[in-house]
Amino acid sequence: ELTLYWRGLAPIANDYIVFAHIIEPTTMSIHAGSDAAPAGWNAPTSTWQTGTVVEDRHTLTLAPDTPPGIYELEIGFYLPTADGGFTRLRVVTADGGMAQDYAYLTRVRVLPATSAE
């Protein structure tokens, strides 16, 4: 379970989708993911009031074939396009520069499955 807290700093014209993925960083393979409008589709970004905090919960279920290892938890926003694609928002750095189109929150360790005896 993942709970994110968002606070709009200015009005947002578009309705963005939040993504949260557990990925293998060298191949960028997604082993668990959640893509949804904030707050279970109940708080579209265009309705956010400046300064208001939005609680946004996601369930990430690992694929059964996920091998043991260390993975990254990445999050971000994207805007679906008319052709079925998407455009991710870029992270803006403190000095106003543009960074990646995702942010890593933490690492996740996947342990080997244990047999139930």
JSON list of N, CA and C in Angstrom, two decimals, residues 35-111:
[
{"chain": "A", "resi": 35, "resn": "ASP", "atom": "N", "xyz": [-1.90, 3.12, -12.00]},
{"chain": "A", "resi": 35, "resn": "ASP", "atom": "CA", "xyz": [-2.10, 4.34, -12.78]},
{"chain": "A", "resi": 35, "resn": "ASP", "atom": "C", "xyz": [-3.54, 4.76, -12.58]},
{"chain": "A", "resi": 36, "resn": "ALA", "atom": "N", "xyz": [-3.74, 5.94, -11.98]},
{"chain": "A", "resi": 36, "resn": "ALA", "atom": "CA", "xyz": [-5.10, 6.39, -11.69]},
{"chain": "A", "resi": 36, "resn": "ALA", "atom": "C", "xyz": [-5.10, 7.89, -11.44]},
{"chain": "A", "resi": 37, "resn": "ALA", "atom": "N", "xyz": [-6.25, 8.50, -11.65]},
{"chain": "A", "resi": 37, "resn": "ALA", "atom": "CA", "xyz": [-6.42, 9.89, -11.24]},
{"chain": "A", "resi": 37, "resn": "ALA", "atom": "C", "xyz": [-6.33, 9.92, -9.71]},
{"chain": "A", "resi": 38, "resn": "PRO", "atom": "N", "xyz": [-5.88, 11.03, -9.13]},
{"chain": "A", "resi": 38, "resn": "PRO", "atom": "CA", "xyz": [-5.69, 11.09, -7.69]},
{"chain": "A", "resi": 38, "resn": "PRO", "atom": "C", "xyz": [-6.95, 10.73, -6.89]},
{"chain": "A", "resi": 39, "resn": "ALA", "atom": "N", "xyz": [-6.68, 10.17, -5.71]},
{"chain": "A", "resi": 39, "resn": "ALA", "atom": "CA", "xyz": [-7.73, 9.80, -4.75]},
{"chain": "A", "resi": 39, "resn": "ALA", "atom": "C", "xyz": [-8.76, 8.86, -5.36]},
{"chain": "A", "resi": 40, "resn": "GLY", "atom": "N", "xyz": [-8.27, 7.83, -6.06]},
{"chain": "A", "resi": 40, "resn": "GLY", "atom": "CA", "xyz": [-9.17, 6.83, -6.62]},
{"chain": "A", "resi": 40, "resn": "GLY", "atom": "C", "xyz": [-10.15, 7.42, -7.63]},
{"chain": "A", "resi": 41, "resn": "TRP", "atom": "N", "xyz": [-9.67, 8.32, -8.44]},
{"chain": "A", "resi": 41, "resn": "TRP", "atom": "CA", "xyz": [-10.45, 8.98, -9.50]},
{"chain": "A", "resi": 41, "resn": "TRP", "atom": "C", "xyz": [-11.42, 10.02, -8.93]},
{"chain": "A", "resi": 42, "resn": "ASN", "atom": "N", "xyz": [-11.31, 10.35, -7.65]},
{"chain": "A", "resi": 42, "resn": "ASN", "atom": "CA", "xyz": [-12.25, 11.27, -7.02]},
{"chain": "A", "resi": 42, "resn": "ASN", "atom": "C", "xyz": [-11.73, 12.70, -6.86]},
{"chain": "A", "resi": 43, "resn": "ALA", "atom": "N", "xyz": [-10.47, 12.96, -7.25]},
{"chain": "A", "resi": 43, "resn": "ALA", "atom": "CA", "xyz": [-9.90, 14.30, -7.10]},
{"chain": "A", "resi": 43, "resn": "ALA", "atom": "C", "xyz": [-9.09, 14.66, -8.34]},
{"chain": "A", "resi": 44, "resn": "PRO", "atom": "N", "xyz": [-9.75, 14.87, -9.48]},
{"chain": "A", "resi": 44, "resn": "PRO", "atom": "CA", "xyz": [-9.01, 15.25, -10.69]},
{"chain": "A", "resi": 44, "resn": "PRO", "atom": "C", "xyz": [-8.15, 16.49, -10.43]},
{"chain": "A", "resi": 45, "resn": "THR", "atom": "N", "xyz": [-6.95, 16.51, -11.01]},
{"chain": "A", "resi": 45, "resn": "THR", "atom": "CA", "xyz": [-6.03, 17.61, -10.73]},
{"chain": "A", "resi": 45, "resn": "THR", "atom": "C", "xyz": [-6.58, 18.97, -11.10]},
{"chain": "A", "resi": 46, "resn": "SER", "atom": "N", "xyz": [-7.49, 19.05, -12.06]},
{"chain": "A", "resi": 46, "resn": "SER", "atom": "CA", "xyz": [-8.05, 20.35, -12.45]},
{"chain": "A", "resi": 46, "resn": "SER", "atom": "C", "xyz": [-8.99, 20.91, -11.37]},
{"chain": "A", "resi": 47, "resn": "THR", "atom": "N", "xyz": [-9.36, 20.09, -10.39]},
{"chain": "A", "resi": 47, "resn": "THR", "atom": "CA", "xyz": [-10.25, 20.55, -9.32]},
{"chain": "A", "resi": 47, "resn": "THR", "atom": "C", "xyz": [-9.51, 20.93, -8.04]},
{"chain": "A", "resi": 48, "resn": "TRP", "atom": "N", "xyz": [-8.19, 20.73, -8.03]},
{"chain": "A", "resi": 48, "resn": "TRP", "atom": "CA", "xyz": [-7.42, 21.01, -6.83]},
{"chain": "A", "resi": 48, "resn": "TRP", "atom": "C", "xyz": [-7.44, 22.50, -6.51]},
{"chain": "A", "resi": 49, "resn": "GLN", "atom": "N", "xyz": [-7.66, 22.81, -5.25]},
{"chain": "A", "resi": 49, "resn": "GLN", "atom": "CA", "xyz": [-7.57, 24.18, -4.77]},
{"chain": "A", "resi": 49, "resn": "GLN", "atom": "C", "xyz": [-6.12, 24.43, -4.32]},
{"chain": "A", "resi": 50, "resn": "THR", "atom": "N", "xyz": [-5.56, 25.55, -4.69]},
{"chain": "A", "resi": 50, "resn": "THR", "atom": "CA", "xyz": [-4.19, 25.88, -4.32]},
{"chain": "A", "resi": 50, "resn": "THR", "atom": "C", "xyz": [-3.99, 25.74, -2.81]},
{"chain": "A", "resi": 51, "resn": "GLY", "atom": "N", "xyz": [-2.97, 24.98, -2.43]},
{"chain": "A", "resi": 51, "resn": "GLY", "atom": "CA", "xyz": [-2.64, 24.79, -1.02]},
{"chain": "A", "resi": 51, "resn": "GLY", "atom": "C", "xyz": [-3.33, 23.63, -0.34]},
{"chain": "A", "resi": 52, "resn": "THR", "atom": "N", "xyz": [-4.38, 23.09, -0.93]},
{"chain": "A", "resi": 52, "resn": "THR", "atom": "CA", "xyz": [-5.11, 21.99, -0.32]},
{"chain": "A", "resi": 52, "resn": "THR", "atom": "C", "xyz": [-4.34, 20.68, -0.53]},
{"chain": "A", "resi": 53, "resn": "VAL", "atom": "N", "xyz": [-4.27, 19.86, 0.51]},
{"chain": "A", "resi": 53, "resn": "VAL", "atom": "CA", "xyz": [-3.58, 18.58, 0.43]},
{"chain": "A", "resi": 53, "resn": "VAL", "atom": "C", "xyz": [-4.56, 17.50, -0.03]},
{"chain": "A", "resi": 54, "resn": "VAL", "atom": "N", "xyz": [-4.14, 16.70, -1.01]},
{"chain": "A", "resi": 54, "resn": "VAL", "atom": "CA", "xyz": [-4.94, 15.60, -1.54]},
{"chain": "A", "resi": 54, "resn": "VAL", "atom": "C", "xyz": [-4.26, 14.29, -1.14]},
{"chain": "A", "resi": 55, "resn": "GLU", "atom": "N", "xyz": [-4.98, 13.43, -0.42]},
{"chain": "A", "resi": 55, "resn": "GLU", "atom": "CA", "xyz": [-4.48, 12.11, -0.05]},
{"chain": "A", "resi": 55, "resn": "GLU", "atom": "C", "xyz": [-4.79, 11.15, -1.19]},
{"chain": "A", "resi": 56, "resn": "ASP", "atom": "N", "xyz": [-3.77, 10.42, -1.64]},
{"chain": "A", "resi": 56, "resn": "ASP", "atom": "CA", "xyz": [-3.87, 9.60, -2.84]},
{"chain": "A", "resi": 56, "resn": "ASP", "atom": "C", "xyz": [-3.30, 8.21, -2.54]},
{"chain": "A", "resi": 57, "resn": "ARG", "atom": "N", "xyz": [-4.17, 7.19, -2.46]},
{"chain": "A", "resi": 57, "resn": "ARG", "atom": "CA", "xyz": [-3.74, 5.83, -2.12]},
{"chain": "A", "resi": 57, "resn": "ARG", "atom": "C", "xyz": [-3.64, 4.94, -3.36]},
{"chain": "A", "resi": 58, "resn": "HIS", "atom": "N", "xyz": [-2.62, 4.10, -3.36]},
{"chain": "A", "resi": 58, "resn": "HIS", "atom": "CA", "xyz": [-2.39, 3.16, -4.46]},
{"chain": "A", "resi": 58, "resn": "HIS", "atom": "C", "xyz": [-2.03, 1.80, -3.89]},
{"chain": "A", "resi": 59, "resn": "THR", "atom": "N", "xyz": [-2.54, 0.75, -4.51]},
{"chain": "A", "resi": 59, "resn": "THR", "atom": "CA", "xyz": [-2.17, -0.62, -4.17]},
{"chain": "A", "resi": 59, "resn": "THR", "atom": "C", "xyz": [-1.23, -1.13, -5.25]},
{"chain": "A", "resi": 60, "resn": "LEU", "atom": "N", "xyz": [-0.07, -1.57, -4.84]},
{"chain": "A", "resi": 60, "resn": "LEU", "atom": "CA", "xyz": [0.93, -2.12, -5.76]},
{"chain": "A", "resi": 60, "resn": "LEU", "atom": "C", "xyz": [1.11, -3.59, -5.46]},
{"chain": "A", "resi": 61, "resn": "THR", "atom": "N", "xyz": [0.73, -4.44, -6.39]},
{"chain": "A", "resi": 61, "resn": "THR", "atom": "CA", "xyz": [0.83, -5.89, -6.22]},
{"chain": "A", "resi": 61, "resn": "THR", "atom": "C", "xyz": [1.91, -6.40, -7.16]},
{"chain": "A", "resi": 62, "resn": "LEU", "atom": "N", "xyz": [2.93, -7.01, -6.59]},
{"chain": "A", "resi": 62, "resn": "LEU", "atom": "CA", "xyz": [4.02, -7.53, -7.41]},
{"chain": "A", "resi": 62, "resn": "LEU", "atom": "C", "xyz": [3.55, -8.65, -8.32]},
{"chain": "A", "resi": 63, "resn": "ALA", "atom": "N", "xyz": [4.07, -8.66, -9.54]},
{"chain": "A", "resi": 63, "resn": "ALA", "atom": "CA", "xyz": [3.80, -9.77, -10.45]},
{"chain": "A", "resi": 63, "resn": "ALA", "atom": "C", "xyz": [4.37, -11.05, -9.82]},
{"chain": "A", "resi": 64, "resn": "PRO", "atom": "N", "xyz": [3.67, -12.18, -9.97]},
{"chain": "A", "resi": 64, "resn": "PRO", "atom": "CA", "xyz": [4.12, -13.42, -9.31]},
{"chain": "A", "resi": 64, "resn": "PRO", "atom": "C", "xyz": [5.50, -13.88, -9.76]},
{"chain": "A", "resi": 65, "resn": "ASP", "atom": "N", "xyz": [5.93, -13.49, -10.96]},
{"chain": "A", "resi": 65, "resn": "ASP", "atom": "CA", "xyz": [7.23, -13.93, -11.45]},
{"chain": "A", "resi": 65, "resn": "ASP", "atom": "C", "xyz": [8.35, -12.93, -11.14]},
{"chain": "A", "resi": 66, "resn": "THR", "atom": "N", "xyz": [8.11, -11.98, -10.25]},
{"chain": "A", "resi": 66, "resn": "THR", "atom": "CA", "xyz": [9.14, -11.01, -9.90]},
{"chain": "A", "resi": 66, "resn": "THR", "atom": "C", "xyz": [10.28, -11.71, -9.15]},
{"chain": "A", "resi": 67, "resn": "PRO", "atom": "N", "xyz": [11.49, -11.65, -9.70]},
{"chain": "A", "resi": 67, "resn": "PRO", "atom": "CA", "xyz": [12.60, -12.31, -9.01]},
{"chain": "A", "resi": 67, "resn": "PRO", "atom": "C", "xyz": [13.05, -11.51, -7.78]},
{"chain": "A", "resi": 68, "resn": "PRO", "atom": "N", "xyz": [13.67, -12.18, -6.81]},
{"chain": "A", "resi": 68, "resn": "PRO", "atom": "CA", "xyz": [14.21, -11.46, -5.66]},
{"chain": "A", "resi": 68, "resn": "PRO", "atom": "C", "xyz": [15.21, -10.40, -6.12]},
{"chain": "A", "resi": 69, "resn": "GLY", "atom": "N", "xyz": [15.25, -9.29, -5.42]},
{"chain": "A", "resi": 69, "resn": "GLY", "atom": "CA", "xyz": [16.18, -8.24, -5.77]},
{"chain": "A", "resi": 69, "resn": "GLY", "atom": "C", "xyz": [15.77, -6.91, -5.19]},
{"chain": "A", "resi": 70, "resn": "ILE", "atom": "N", "xyz": [16.51, -5.87, -5.58]},
{"chain": "A", "resi": 70, "resn": "ILE", "atom": "CA", "xyz": [16.24, -4.51, -5.14]},
{"chain": "A", "resi": 70, "resn": "ILE", "atom": "C", "xyz": [15.63, -3.75, -6.31]},
{"chain": "A", "resi": 71, "resn": "TYR", "atom": "N", "xyz": [14.50, -3.12, -6.06]},
{"chain": "A", "resi": 71, "resn": "TYR", "atom": "CA", "xyz": [13.76, -2.40, -7.08]},
{"chain": "A", "resi": 71, "resn": "TYR", "atom": "C", "xyz": [13.55, -0.95, -6.64]},
{"chain": "A", "resi": 72, "resn": "GLU", "atom": "N", "xyz": [13.21, -0.10, -7.57]},
{"chain": "A", "resi": 72, "resn": "GLU", "atom": "CA", "xyz": [12.92, 1.30, -7.28]},
{"chain": "A", "resi": 72, "resn": "GLU", "atom": "C", "xyz": [11.41, 1.53, -7.30]},
{"chain": "A", "resi": 73, "resn": "LEU", "atom": "N", "xyz": [10.94, 2.40, -6.42]},
{"chain": "A", "resi": 73, "resn": "LEU", "atom": "CA", "xyz": [9.55, 2.84, -6.44]},
{"chain": "A", "resi": 73, "resn": "LEU", "atom": "C", "xyz": [9.55, 4.22, -7.09]},
{"chain": "A", "resi": 74, "resn": "GLU", "atom": "N", "xyz": [8.97, 4.30, -8.28]},
{"chain": "A", "resi": 74, "resn": "GLU", "atom": "CA", "xyz": [8.92, 5.59, -8.99]},
{"chain": "A", "resi": 74, "resn": "GLU", "atom": "C", "xyz": [7.50, 6.10, -9.06]},
{"chain": "A", "resi": 75, "resn": "ILE", "atom": "N", "xyz": [7.37, 7.43, -9.03]},
{"chain": "A", "resi": 75, "resn": "ILE", "atom": "CA", "xyz": [6.06, 8.06, -9.15]},
{"chain": "A", "resi": 75, "resn": "ILE", "atom": "C", "xyz": [6.16, 9.22, -10.11]},
{"chain": "A", "resi": 76, "resn": "GLY", "atom": "N", "xyz": [5.01, 9.66, -10.59]},
{"chain": "A", "resi": 76, "resn": "GLY", "atom": "CA", "xyz": [4.96, 10.83, -11.45]},
{"chain": "A", "resi": 76, "resn": "GLY", "atom": "C", "xyz": [3.54, 11.05, -11.95]},
{"chain": "A", "resi": 77, "resn": "PHE", "atom": "N", "xyz": [3.42, 11.98, -12.88]},
{"chain": "A", "resi": 77, "resn": "PHE", "atom": "CA", "xyz": [2.14, 12.33, -13.48]},
{"chain": "A", "resi": 77, "resn": "PHE", "atom": "C", "xyz": [2.26, 12.25, -15.00]},
{"chain": "A", "resi": 78, "resn": "TYR", "atom": "N", "xyz": [1.17, 11.90, -15.65]},
{"chain": "A", "resi": 78, "resn": "TYR", "atom": "CA", "xyz": [1.14, 11.99, -17.11]},
{"chain": "A", "resi": 78, "resn": "TYR", "atom": "C", "xyz": [-0.23, 12.44, -17.58]},
{"chain": "A", "resi": 79, "resn": "LEU", "atom": "N", "xyz": [-0.24, 12.95, -18.80]},
{"chain": "A", "resi": 79, "resn": "LEU", "atom": "CA", "xyz": [-1.47, 13.39, -19.44]},
{"chain": "A", "resi": 79, "resn": "LEU", "atom": "C", "xyz": [-1.73, 12.47, -20.63]},
{"chain": "A", "resi": 80, "resn": "PRO", "atom": "N", "xyz": [-2.85, 11.74, -20.64]},
{"chain": "A", "resi": 80, "resn": "PRO", "atom": "CA", "xyz": [-3.16, 10.89, -21.79]},
{"chain": "A", "resi": 80, "resn": "PRO", "atom": "C", "xyz": [-3.34, 11.75, -23.04]},
{"chain": "A", "resi": 81, "resn": "THR", "atom": "N", "xyz": [-2.92, 11.21, -24.18]},
{"chain": "A", "resi": 81, "resn": "THR", "atom": "CA", "xyz": [-3.07, 11.92, -25.45]},
{"chain": "A", "resi": 81, "resn": "THR", "atom": "C", "xyz": [-4.17, 11.27, -26.27]},
{"chain": "A", "resi": 82, "resn": "ALA", "atom": "N", "xyz": [-4.66, 11.99, -27.26]},
{"chain": "A", "resi": 82, "resn": "ALA", "atom": "CA", "xyz": [-5.78, 11.52, -28.09]},
{"chain": "A", "resi": 82, "resn": "ALA", "atom": "C", "xyz": [-5.45, 10.23, -28.83]},
{"chain": "A", "resi": 83, "resn": "ASP", "atom": "N", "xyz": [-4.18, 10.00, -29.14]},
{"chain": "A", "resi": 83, "resn": "ASP", "atom": "CA", "xyz": [-3.80, 8.81, -29.90]},
{"chain": "A", "resi": 83, "resn": "ASP", "atom": "C", "xyz": [-3.56, 7.58, -29.02]},
{"chain": "A", "resi": 84, "resn": "GLY", "atom": "N", "xyz": [-3.90, 7.68, -27.72]},
{"chain": "A", "resi": 84, "resn": "GLY", "atom": "CA", "xyz": [-3.72, 6.55, -26.81]},
{"chain": "A", "resi": 84, "resn": "GLY", "atom": "C", "xyz": [-2.38, 6.55, -26.10]},
{"chain": "A", "resi": 85, "resn": "GLY", "atom": "N", "xyz": [-1.53, 7.51, -26.41]},
{"chain": "A", "resi": 85, "resn": "GLY", "atom": "CA", "xyz": [-0.24, 7.61, -25.73]},
{"chain": "A", "resi": 85, "resn": "GLY", "atom": "C", "xyz": [-0.35, 8.47, -24.49]},
{"chain": "A", "resi": 86, "resn": "PHE", "atom": "N", "xyz": [0.78, 9.00, -24.07]},
{"chain": "A", "resi": 86, "resn": "PHE", "atom": "CA", "xyz": [0.79, 9.87, -22.90]},
{"chain": "A", "resi": 86, "resn": "PHE", "atom": "C", "xyz": [2.02, 10.76, -22.92]},
{"chain": "A", "resi": 87, "resn": "THR", "atom": "N", "xyz": [1.92, 11.87, -22.22]},
{"chain": "A", "resi": 87, "resn": "THR", "atom": "CA", "xyz": [3.04, 12.78, -22.03]},
{"chain": "A", "resi": 87, "resn": "THR", "atom": "C", "xyz": [3.25, 12.94, -20.53]},
{"chain": "A", "resi": 88, "resn": "ARG", "atom": "N", "xyz": [4.43, 12.56, -20.05]},
{"chain": "A", "resi": 88, "resn": "ARG", "atom": "CA", "xyz": [4.74, 12.68, -18.63]},
{"chain": "A", "resi": 88, "resn": "ARG", "atom": "C", "xyz": [5.16, 14.11, -18.29]},
{"chain": "A", "resi": 89, "resn": "LEU", "atom": "N", "xyz": [4.79, 14.54, -17.09]},
{"chain": "A", "resi": 89, "resn": "LEU", "atom": "CA", "xyz": [5.27, 15.83, -16.58]},
{"chain": "A", "resi": 89, "resn": "LEU", "atom": "C", "xyz": [6.72, 15.68, -16.15]},
{"chain": "A", "resi": 90, "resn": "ARG", "atom": "N", "xyz": [7.51, 16.72, -16.36]},
{"chain": "A", "resi": 90, "resn": "ARG", "atom": "CA", "xyz": [8.91, 16.73, -15.92]},
{"chain": "A", "resi": 90, "resn": "ARG", "atom": "C", "xyz": [8.99, 17.28, -14.50]},
{"chain": "A", "resi": 91, "resn": "VAL", "atom": "N", "xyz": [9.95, 16.83, -13.75]},
{"chain": "A", "resi": 91, "resn": "VAL", "atom": "CA", "xyz": [10.23, 17.35, -12.42]},
{"chain": "A", "resi": 91, "resn": "VAL", "atom": "C", "xyz": [11.00, 18.65, -12.61]},
{"chain": "A", "resi": 92, "resn": "VAL", "atom": "N", "xyz": [10.56, 19.69, -11.90]},
{"chain": "A", "resi": 92, "resn": "VAL", "atom": "CA", "xyz": [11.25, 20.97, -11.95]},
{"chain": "A", "resi": 92, "resn": "VAL", "atom": "C", "xyz": [12.12, 21.09, -10.70]},
{"chain": "A", "resi": 93, "resn": "THR", "atom": "N", "xyz": [13.41, 21.36, -10.90]},
{"chain": "A", "resi": 93, "resn": "THR", "atom": "CA", "xyz": [14.35, 21.46, -9.78]},
{"chain": "A", "resi": 93, "resn": "THR", "atom": "C", "xyz": [14.20, 22.80, -9.07]},
{"chain": "A", "resi": 94, "resn": "ALA", "atom": "N", "xyz": [14.82, 22.93, -7.91]},
{"chain": "A", "resi": 94, "resn": "ALA", "atom": "CA", "xyz": [14.72, 24.15, -7.10]},
{"chain": "A", "resi": 94, "resn": "ALA", "atom": "C", "xyz": [15.21, 25.38, -7.86]},
{"chain": "A", "resi": 95, "resn": "ASP", "atom": "N", "xyz": [16.16, 25.19, -8.78]},
{"chain": "A", "resi": 95, "resn": "ASP", "atom": "CA", "xyz": [16.67, 26.33, -9.53]},
{"chain": "A", "resi": 95, "resn": "ASP", "atom": "C", "xyz": [15.91, 26.58, -10.83]},
{"chain": "A", "resi": 96, "resn": "GLY", "atom": "N", "xyz": [14.80, 25.88, -11.01]},
{"chain": "A", "resi": 96, "resn": "GLY", "atom": "CA", "xyz": [13.96, 26.08, -12.19]},
{"chain": "A", "resi": 96, "resn": "GLY", "atom": "C", "xyz": [14.32, 25.21, -13.38]},
{"chain": "A", "resi": 97, "resn": "GLY", "atom": "N", "xyz": [15.32, 24.35, -13.23]},
{"chain": "A", "resi": 97, "resn": "GLY", "atom": "CA", "xyz": [15.72, 23.45, -14.31]},
{"chain": "A", "resi": 97, "resn": "GLY", "atom": "C", "xyz": [14.76, 22.28, -14.44]},
{"chain": "A", "resi": 98, "resn": "MET", "atom": "N", "xyz": [14.88, 21.57, -15.54]},
{"chain": "A", "resi": 98, "resn": "MET", "atom": "CA", "xyz": [14.04, 20.40, -15.78]},
{"chain": "A", "resi": 98, "resn": "MET", "atom": "C", "xyz": [14.84, 19.13, -15.50]},
{"chain": "A", "resi": 99, "resn": "ALA", "atom": "N", "xyz": [14.26, 18.23, -14.74]},
{"chain": "A", "resi": 99, "resn": "ALA", "atom": "CA", "xyz": [14.89, 16.95, -14.41]},
{"chain": "A", "resi": 99, "resn": "ALA", "atom": "C", "xyz": [14.14, 15.84, -15.15]},
{"chain": "A", "resi": 100, "resn": "GLN", "atom": "N", "xyz": [14.15, 14.65, -14.57]},
{"chain": "A", "resi": 100, "resn": "GLN", "atom": "CA", "xyz": [13.50, 13.49, -15.18]},
{"chain": "A", "resi": 100, "resn": "GLN", "atom": "C", "xyz": [11.98, 13.67, -15.22]},
{"chain": "A", "resi": 101, "resn": "ASP", "atom": "N", "xyz": [11.29, 12.69, -15.83]},
{"chain": "A", "resi": 101, "resn": "ASP", "atom": "CA", "xyz": [9.83, 12.71, -15.87]},
{"chain": "A", "resi": 101, "resn": "ASP", "atom": "C", "xyz": [9.25, 11.72, -14.86]},
{"chain": "A", "resi": 102, "resn": "TYR", "atom": "N", "xyz": [9.99, 11.47, -13.78]},
{"chain": "A", "resi": 102, "resn": "TYR", "atom": "CA", "xyz": [9.57, 10.62, -12.68]},
{"chain": "A", "resi": 102, "resn": "TYR", "atom": "C", "xyz": [10.41, 11.00, -11.47]},
{"chain": "A", "resi": 103, "resn": "ALA", "atom": "N", "xyz": [10.01, 10.53, -10.30]},
{"chain": "A", "resi": 103, "resn": "ALA", "atom": "CA", "xyz": [10.82, 10.69, -9.09]},
{"chain": "A", "resi": 103, "resn": "ALA", "atom": "C", "xyz": [10.89, 9.33, -8.40]},
{"chain": "A", "resi": 104, "resn": "TYR", "atom": "N", "xyz": [12.07, 8.96, -7.95]},
{"chain": "A", "resi": 104, "resn": "TYR", "atom": "CA", "xyz": [12.22, 7.75, -7.14]},
{"chain": "A", "resi": 104, "resn": "TYR", "atom": "C", "xyz": [11.92, 8.11, -5.69]},
{"chain": "A", "resi": 105, "resn": "LEU", "atom": "N", "xyz": [11.05, 7.33, -5.06]},
{"chain": "A", "resi": 105, "resn": "LEU", "atom": "CA", "xyz": [10.72, 7.57, -3.64]},
{"chain": "A", "resi": 105, "resn": "LEU", "atom": "C", "xyz": [11.60, 6.75, -2.71]},
{"chain": "A", "resi": 106, "resn": "THR", "atom": "N", "xyz": [11.79, 5.49, -3.03]},
{"chain": "A", "resi": 106, "resn": "THR", "atom": "CA", "xyz": [12.54, 4.59, -2.15]},
{"chain": "A", "resi": 106, "resn": "THR", "atom": "C", "xyz": [12.87, 3.33, -2.93]},
{"chain": "A", "resi": 107, "resn": "ARG", "atom": "N", "xyz": [13.68, 2.51, -2.31]},
{"chain": "A", "resi": 107, "resn": "ARG", "atom": "CA", "xyz": [13.95, 1.18, -2.88]},
{"chain": "A", "resi": 107, "resn": "ARG", "atom": "C", "xyz": [13.07, 0.16, -2.17]},
{"chain": "A", "resi": 108, "resn": "VAL", "atom": "N", "xyz": [12.78, -0.93, -2.89]},
{"chain": "A", "resi": 108, "resn": "VAL", "atom": "CA", "xyz": [11.95, -2.01, -2.38]},
{"chain": "A", "resi": 108, "resn": "VAL", "atom": "C", "xyz": [12.74, -3.30, -2.54]},
{"chain": "A", "resi": 109, "resn": "ARG", "atom": "N", "xyz": [12.84, -4.06, -1.47]},
{"chain": "A", "resi": 109, "resn": "ARG", "atom": "CA", "xyz": [13.54, -5.37, -1.54]},
{"chain": "A", "resi": 109, "resn": "ARG", "atom": "C", "xyz": [12.48, -6.46, -1.69]},
{"chain": "A", "resi": 110, "resn": "VAL", "atom": "N", "xyz": [12.65, -7.29, -2.71]},
{"chain": "A", "resi": 110, "resn": "VAL", "atom": "CA", "xyz": [11.79, -8.45, -2.92]},
{"chain": "A", "resi": 110, "resn": "VAL", "atom": "C", "xyz": [12.59, -9.68, -2.47]},
{"chain": "A", "resi": 111, "resn": "LEU", "atom": "N", "xyz": [12.03, -10.41, -1.52]},
{"chain": "A", "resi": 111, "resn": "LEU", "atom": "CA", "xyz": [12.67, -11.61, -0.99]},
{"chain": "A", "resi": 111, "resn": "LEU", "atom": "C", "xyz": [12.18, -12.84, -1.73]}
]
